[in-house]
Coordinates of C-alpha atoms in Angstrom, one line a residue:
X1 CA 75.5 119.3 235.4
X2 CA 78.0 119.6 238.2
X3 CA 76.7 121.0 241.5
X4 CA 78.1 124.2 242.9
X5 CA 78.1 124.5 246.7
X6 CA 76.6 127.8 247.9
X7 CA 79.2 130.5 248.4
X8 CA 79.1 132.3 251.8
X9 CA 76.1 134.5 252.4
X10 CA 78.3 137.6 252.9
X11 CA 78.9 137.8 249.2
X12 CA 75.2 138.3 248.5
X13 CA 75.0 141.3 250.9
X14 CA 77.8 143.2 249.2
X15 CA 76.9 146.2 247.0
X16 CA 78.1 146.1 243.4
X17 CA 80.5 149.0 244.2
X18 CA 82.1 146.9 247.0
X19 CA 82.4 143.9 244.7
X20 CA 83.9 146.1 241.9
X21 CA 86.5 147.6 244.2
X22 CA 87.6 144.2 245.6
X23 CA 87.8 142.5 242.2
X24 CA 89.9 145.4 240.8
X25 CA 92.1 145.2 243.9
X26 CA 92.7 141.5 243.3
X27 CA 93.5 142.1 239.7
X28 CA 96.0 144.7 240.6
X29 CA 97.7 142.6 243.2
X30 CA 97.9 139.5 241.0
X31 CA 99.0 141.5 238.0
X32 CA 100.1 139.3 235.0
X33 CA 99.8 136.2 237.2
X34 CA 96.0 136.4 236.7
X35 CA 94.0 136.3 233.5
X36 CA 90.3 136.8 233.5
X37 CA 88.5 135.6 230.4
X38 CA 85.0 136.7 229.4
X39 CA 82.8 135.0 226.8
X40 CA 80.7 137.1 224.4
X41 CA 77.5 135.8 226.0
X42 CA 78.5 136.8 229.5
X43 CA 76.5 139.6 231.2
X44 CA 77.9 143.1 231.3
X45 CA 78.3 143.2 235.1
X46 CA 80.9 140.3 234.7
X47 CA 82.5 140.8 231.3
X48 CA 83.6 144.3 232.3
X49 CA 86.3 142.7 234.5
X50 CA 87.6 140.5 231.6
X51 CA 91.2 141.0 230.4
X52 CA 90.1 139.4 227.1
X53 CA 86.7 138.9 225.5
X54 CA 85.8 136.6 222.7
X55 CA 84.6 133.1 221.8
X56 CA 85.6 130.1 223.8
X57 CA 88.4 128.5 221.7
X58 CA 90.1 131.8 220.9
X59 CA 90.0 132.8 224.5
X60 CA 91.6 129.5 225.5
X61 CA 94.3 129.9 222.9
X62 CA 94.9 133.5 224.0
X63 CA 95.2 132.3 227.7
X64 CA 97.8 129.8 226.6
X65 CA 100.0 132.6 225.3
X66 CA 100.1 134.4 228.6
X67 CA 103.3 132.9 229.8
X68 CA 103.4 134.8 233.1
X69 CA 99.9 133.6 234.1
X70 CA 99.5 131.3 237.1
X71 CA 95.7 131.5 237.1
X72 CA 93.1 131.7 234.4
X73 CA 89.6 132.5 235.6
X74 CA 87.1 131.7 232.8
X75 CA 83.8 133.6 233.0
X76 CA 82.0 131.2 230.7
X77 CA 80.8 127.6 231.0
X78 CA 82.4 124.2 231.9
X79 CA 83.5 123.0 228.5
X80 CA 85.2 126.3 227.9
X81 CA 87.2 126.0 231.1
X82 CA 88.1 122.4 230.0
X83 CA 89.5 123.8 226.7
X84 CA 91.5 126.3 228.5
X85 CA 93.0 123.6 230.8
X86 CA 93.8 121.5 227.7
X87 CA 95.6 124.3 225.9
X88 CA 97.5 125.9 228.9
X89 CA 100.5 124.5 230.7
X90 CA 100.0 122.1 233.5
X91 CA 101.3 124.7 236.0
X92 CA 98.4 127.0 235.2
X93 CA 95.3 126.7 237.3
X94 CA 92.0 127.2 235.4
X95 CA 89.2 128.3 237.6
X96 CA 85.4 128.3 236.8
X97 CA 83.7 130.7 239.3
X98 CA 80.5 128.5 239.4
X99 CA 80.8 124.8 238.7
X100 CA 77.1 124.6 237.7
X101 CA 77.7 126.9 234.7
X102 CA 77.4 124.2 232.1
X103 CA 76.1 124.0 228.5
X104 CA 72.8 122.3 227.6
X105 CA 74.1 121.5 224.2
X106 CA 77.4 119.9 225.4
X107 CA 75.3 117.9 227.9
X108 CA 73.3 116.4 225.0
X109 CA 76.3 114.3 224.0
X110 CA 77.6 111.9 226.7
X111 CA 80.7 109.8 226.1
X112 CA 78.8 106.6 226.8
X113 CA 76.1 107.5 224.3
X114 CA 78.8 108.2 221.7
X115 CA 80.5 104.9 222.3
X116 CA 77.2 103.1 221.9
X117 CA 76.4 105.0 218.7
X118 CA 79.8 104.4 217.2
X119 CA 79.3 100.6 217.7
X120 CA 75.9 100.6 216.1
X121 CA 77.1 102.7 213.1
X122 CA 80.2 100.4 212.6
X123 CA 77.9 97.4 212.6
X124 CA 75.6 99.0 209.9
X125 CA 78.2 100.1 207.4
X126 CA 81.7 99.4 206.2
X127 CA 82.1 103.0 205.1
X128 CA 84.7 105.0 207.0
X129 CA 83.0 107.5 209.3
X130 CA 84.9 110.5 210.5
X131 CA 83.6 112.0 213.8
X132 CA 83.5 115.8 214.0
X133 CA 82.6 117.6 217.2
X134 CA 81.7 121.3 217.6
X135 CA 84.0 122.9 220.3
X136 CA 80.8 123.3 222.3
X137 CA 81.3 119.8 223.7
X138 CA 83.0 118.1 226.6
X139 CA 86.7 117.2 226.7
X140 CA 85.7 113.6 226.6
X141 CA 83.8 114.0 223.4
X142 CA 86.7 115.9 221.8
X143 CA 89.0 113.1 222.9
X144 CA 86.8 110.4 221.3
X145 CA 86.9 112.3 218.0
X146 CA 90.7 112.7 218.2
X147 CA 91.2 109.1 219.0
X148 CA 89.0 107.9 216.2
X149 CA 90.5 110.0 213.4
X150 CA 88.2 113.0 213.7
X151 CA 88.6 116.6 214.7
X152 CA 86.9 119.6 216.3
X153 CA 85.4 122.6 214.5
X154 CA 84.1 126.0 215.3
X155 CA 81.1 127.8 213.8
X156 CA 83.7 129.8 211.8
X157 CA 85.6 126.9 210.3
X158 CA 82.9 124.2 210.2
X159 CA 82.8 124.1 206.4
X160 CA 86.6 123.7 206.1
X161 CA 86.6 120.9 208.6
X162 CA 83.7 119.2 207.0
X163 CA 85.4 119.4 203.6
X164 CA 88.5 117.8 205.1
X165 CA 86.4 115.1 206.8
X166 CA 84.6 114.1 203.7
X167 CA 87.9 113.8 201.9
X168 CA 89.2 111.6 204.6
X169 CA 86.1 109.4 204.9
X170 CA 82.8 108.4 203.4
X171 CA 80.5 109.8 206.1
X172 CA 80.7 112.3 208.9
X173 CA 79.2 111.9 212.3
X174 CA 78.6 115.5 213.4
X175 CA 77.9 116.4 217.0
X176 CA 76.5 117.7 219.3
X177 CA 74.7 120.5 217.3
X178 CA 72.6 119.2 214.5
X179 CA 71.8 122.7 213.3
X180 CA 75.4 123.8 212.7
X181 CA 76.0 120.5 210.9
X182 CA 72.9 120.8 208.7
X183 CA 73.4 124.4 207.9
X184 CA 77.0 124.0 207.0
X185 CA 76.6 120.9 204.9
X186 CA 73.6 122.4 203.1
X187 CA 75.6 125.5 202.3
X188 CA 78.3 123.2 200.8
X189 CA 75.7 121.8 198.4
X190 CA 74.6 118.6 200.3
X191 CA 70.9 117.9 200.1
X192 CA 68.8 117.5 203.2
X193 CA 68.1 114.0 202.0
X194 CA 71.7 113.1 202.5
X195 CA 71.5 113.8 206.2
X196 CA 69.9 111.8 209.0
X197 CA 69.5 112.7 212.7
X198 CA 70.9 110.3 215.3
X199 CA 68.9 110.4 218.5
X200 CA 71.1 109.1 221.4
X201 CA 68.1 108.5 223.7
X202 CA 66.2 106.3 221.1
X203 CA 66.9 102.7 220.3
X204 CA 69.3 102.3 217.4
X205 CA 69.5 106.1 217.3
X206 CA 65.9 106.2 215.9
X207 CA 67.2 105.4 212.4
X208 CA 67.2 102.2 210.3
X209 CA 70.4 100.5 209.0
X210 CA 69.6 101.3 205.4
X211 CA 69.2 105.0 206.3
X212 CA 72.7 104.9 207.9
X213 CA 74.1 103.3 204.7
X214 CA 72.6 105.9 202.4
X215 CA 73.4 109.0 204.6
X216 CA 76.5 111.1 204.0
X217 CA 76.1 113.1 207.2
X218 CA 74.8 111.7 210.5
X219 CA 73.8 114.6 212.7
X220 CA 73.6 114.2 216.5
X221 CA 70.3 115.3 217.9
X222 CA 71.5 118.2 220.0
X223 CA 70.9 122.0 219.9
X224 CA 71.6 125.3 221.6
X225 CA 68.8 126.3 224.0
X226 CA 69.3 130.0 223.1
X227 CA 69.4 129.8 219.3
X228 CA 66.5 127.3 219.4
X229 CA 64.3 130.3 220.5
X230 CA 64.6 132.1 217.1
X231 CA 61.7 131.2 214.8
X232 CA 60.5 131.5 211.2
X233 CA 57.6 133.5 212.5
X234 CA 60.0 136.1 213.9
X235 CA 61.7 136.4 210.6
X236 CA 58.4 136.8 208.8
X237 CA 57.3 139.6 211.2
X238 CA 60.5 141.5 210.4
X239 CA 59.9 141.0 206.7
X240 CA 56.3 142.2 206.8
X241 CA 56.8 145.2 209.1
X242 CA 60.3 146.4 208.2
X243 CA 61.5 144.9 204.9
X244 CA 64.6 147.2 204.9
X245 CA 65.8 145.6 208.2
X246 CA 68.5 143.0 207.6
X247 CA 68.3 139.7 209.4
X248 CA 71.6 138.1 210.5
X249 CA 71.6 134.9 212.6
X250 CA 74.0 132.3 214.1
X251 CA 74.2 128.9 212.3
X252 CA 73.1 127.3 215.6
X253 CA 69.6 128.5 214.6
X254 CA 67.4 126.0 212.7
X255 CA 67.8 125.4 209.0
X256 CA 64.4 127.1 208.3
X257 CA 65.5 130.3 210.2
X258 CA 68.8 130.4 208.4
X259 CA 67.1 130.1 205.1
X260 CA 64.9 133.1 205.9
X261 CA 67.8 135.3 207.1
X262 CA 69.9 137.6 204.9
X263 CA 73.1 136.3 206.4
X264 CA 74.3 133.6 208.8
X265 CA 77.6 133.2 210.5
X266 CA 79.6 132.8 213.6
X267 CA 79.6 135.2 216.5
X268 CA 82.7 136.8 215.2
X269 CA 81.1 137.1 211.7
X270 CA 78.1 138.8 213.2
X271 CA 80.3 141.2 215.2
X272 CA 82.5 142.1 212.2
X273 CA 79.4 142.5 209.9
X274 CA 77.8 144.9 212.3
X275 CA 81.1 146.8 212.8
X276 CA 81.4 147.2 209.0
X277 CA 77.8 148.1 208.3
X278 CA 76.9 151.6 207.1
X279 CA 75.5 154.1 209.6
X280 CA 71.7 154.2 209.6
X281 CA 71.3 150.5 208.6
X282 CA 68.8 148.4 210.5
X283 CA 69.6 144.9 211.9
X284 CA 67.7 142.1 213.6
X285 CA 70.2 139.7 215.1
X286 CA 69.5 136.1 216.0
X287 CA 71.9 135.3 218.7
X288 CA 72.3 135.7 222.5
X289 CA 70.8 138.9 224.0
X290 CA 73.8 140.2 225.9
X291 CA 75.9 140.3 222.8
X292 CA 73.1 142.0 220.8
X293 CA 72.7 144.6 223.5
X294 CA 76.5 145.2 223.6
X295 CA 76.5 145.6 219.8
X296 CA 73.6 148.1 220.0
X297 CA 75.3 150.1 222.7
X298 CA 78.6 150.3 220.8
X299 CA 76.9 151.3 217.5
X300 CA 74.5 154.1 218.3
X301 CA 74.5 155.1 214.7
X302 CA 72.8 151.9 213.6
X303 CA 69.4 150.5 214.5
X304 CA 70.2 147.1 216.2
X305 CA 67.8 144.8 218.0
X306 CA 67.2 141.1 218.6
X307 CA 65.3 139.1 216.1
X308 CA 63.2 137.8 219.0
X309 CA 60.8 139.8 221.1
X310 CA 61.9 137.8 224.2
X311 CA 65.1 137.7 226.1
X312 CA 67.3 135.0 224.6
X313 CA 70.0 134.6 227.2
X314 CA 72.3 131.7 228.1
X315 CA 71.0 130.9 231.5
X316 CA 73.9 128.7 232.5
X317 CA 76.4 131.4 231.5
X318 CA 74.4 133.7 233.9
X319 CA 75.4 131.5 236.8
X320 CA 78.7 133.3 236.7
X321 CA 77.9 136.3 238.8
X322 CA 80.0 139.2 240.1
X323 CA 79.7 137.6 243.5
X324 CA 81.0 134.2 242.3
X325 CA 83.9 136.0 240.4
X326 CA 84.9 137.8 243.6
X327 CA 84.6 134.6 245.7
X328 CA 86.9 132.8 243.3
X329 CA 89.5 135.6 243.5
X330 CA 89.2 135.7 247.3
X331 CA 89.9 132.0 247.3
X332 CA 93.0 132.4 245.1
X333 CA 94.3 135.2 247.3
X334 CA 93.9 132.9 250.3
X335 CA 96.0 130.2 248.5
X336 CA 93.0 128.0 247.6
X337 CA 92.4 126.9 244.0
X338 CA 88.7 126.4 244.5
X339 CA 86.7 125.2 241.4
X340 CA 89.9 124.3 239.5
X341 CA 89.1 122.5 236.3
X342 CA 91.5 119.7 235.5
X343 CA 91.1 117.4 232.5
X344 CA 92.5 113.9 232.7
X345 CA 95.9 113.5 231.0
X346 CA 94.8 110.9 228.5
X347 CA 91.6 112.8 227.7
X348 CA 93.6 116.0 227.3
X349 CA 96.1 114.3 224.9
X350 CA 93.4 113.1 222.5
X351 CA 91.3 116.2 222.7
X352 CA 94.4 118.2 221.8
X353 CA 94.8 115.9 218.7
X354 CA 91.3 116.8 217.6
X355 CA 91.9 120.5 218.1
X356 CA 95.3 120.2 216.2
X357 CA 93.6 118.5 213.3
X358 CA 91.1 121.3 213.1
X359 CA 93.9 123.9 213.1
X360 CA 95.9 122.0 210.4
X361 CA 92.9 121.6 208.0
X362 CA 90.9 124.8 208.5
X363 CA 92.1 128.3 207.4
X364 CA 92.9 130.8 210.1
X365 CA 90.0 132.9 211.3
X366 CA 89.8 136.7 211.5
X367 CA 88.7 137.1 215.1
X368 CA 87.9 140.3 216.8
X369 CA 89.4 139.7 220.3
X370 CA 91.0 142.7 221.9
X371 CA 92.7 143.5 225.2
X372 CA 90.4 145.4 227.5
X373 CA 92.4 148.3 228.9
X374 CA 89.6 150.0 230.8
X375 CA 90.4 148.4 234.1

């Protein structure tokens, strides 16, 4: 995790009203030169200032289309800001309001670990292995996949990308989220026996050479700290107490949870399903709490709650506070591009290759991202 130096104490003494007024003033003064992006998991007190809301990749693509923009302030986490820098022009400064806003899943796959794993795998088998990385990964991991004939995927198009990869090669190394890889492959008809888990902190990945040779999918031992909180016990509690309540979860949840849910799909799939649901229907949603709360507030005619009885929030995303957002805008107004995220040119080139392969081999996604005109 990158360390964020403390911002001046004065920001912590401001009222939310003062912060709101100053942020809106900056947005008005910068006009189209400034784009503020807000990820779905962001807290309400921050996302209300976003010009666009959505998932990480679509927000980055949307930012790249804003040709008048000089600054993109990404209210998300580090790998998201990297993607925005990769996809926008070099002249655009991408700002992350708090540098310590990382992603525990992305941090579970380090470039050095992947290089070591790739060598071991190559020594164990002559089969062609295609590396596929979830977009929730660092730019360096994306670049490795691009350079070694692989691609990126999202939770929406993971199946299409996996189908392509298995046509291109004999095996797939899927990282960093083992659950998305397992759930997607299982849904495609691959047995659990055809999958092994590579543990980057264990000698030889914690697997034997003959297991590597037999496997069709090699899943990196990574996971989302939020979606890991949803359990089979929670699903069973809903089934026992309210059998009419539908359970819908994100495929970053464990295989066992996905198997007990009525539906599983990406963030956008969850949003669109709830939008289209009949009034009076009941839902238990297995994804990040801010999004669940936002869906419940926007659909008062439906009974919507979290699958869990605890708060399942992305704590690193929470590091982006209204105070940090204001500070970053104050810095830009003063001519300082503090917390600018810049991806190395070579890394950016190969990461873009991985993203392009995804776009070429996966169908377009129906994504509910809209301009927020309330500001």
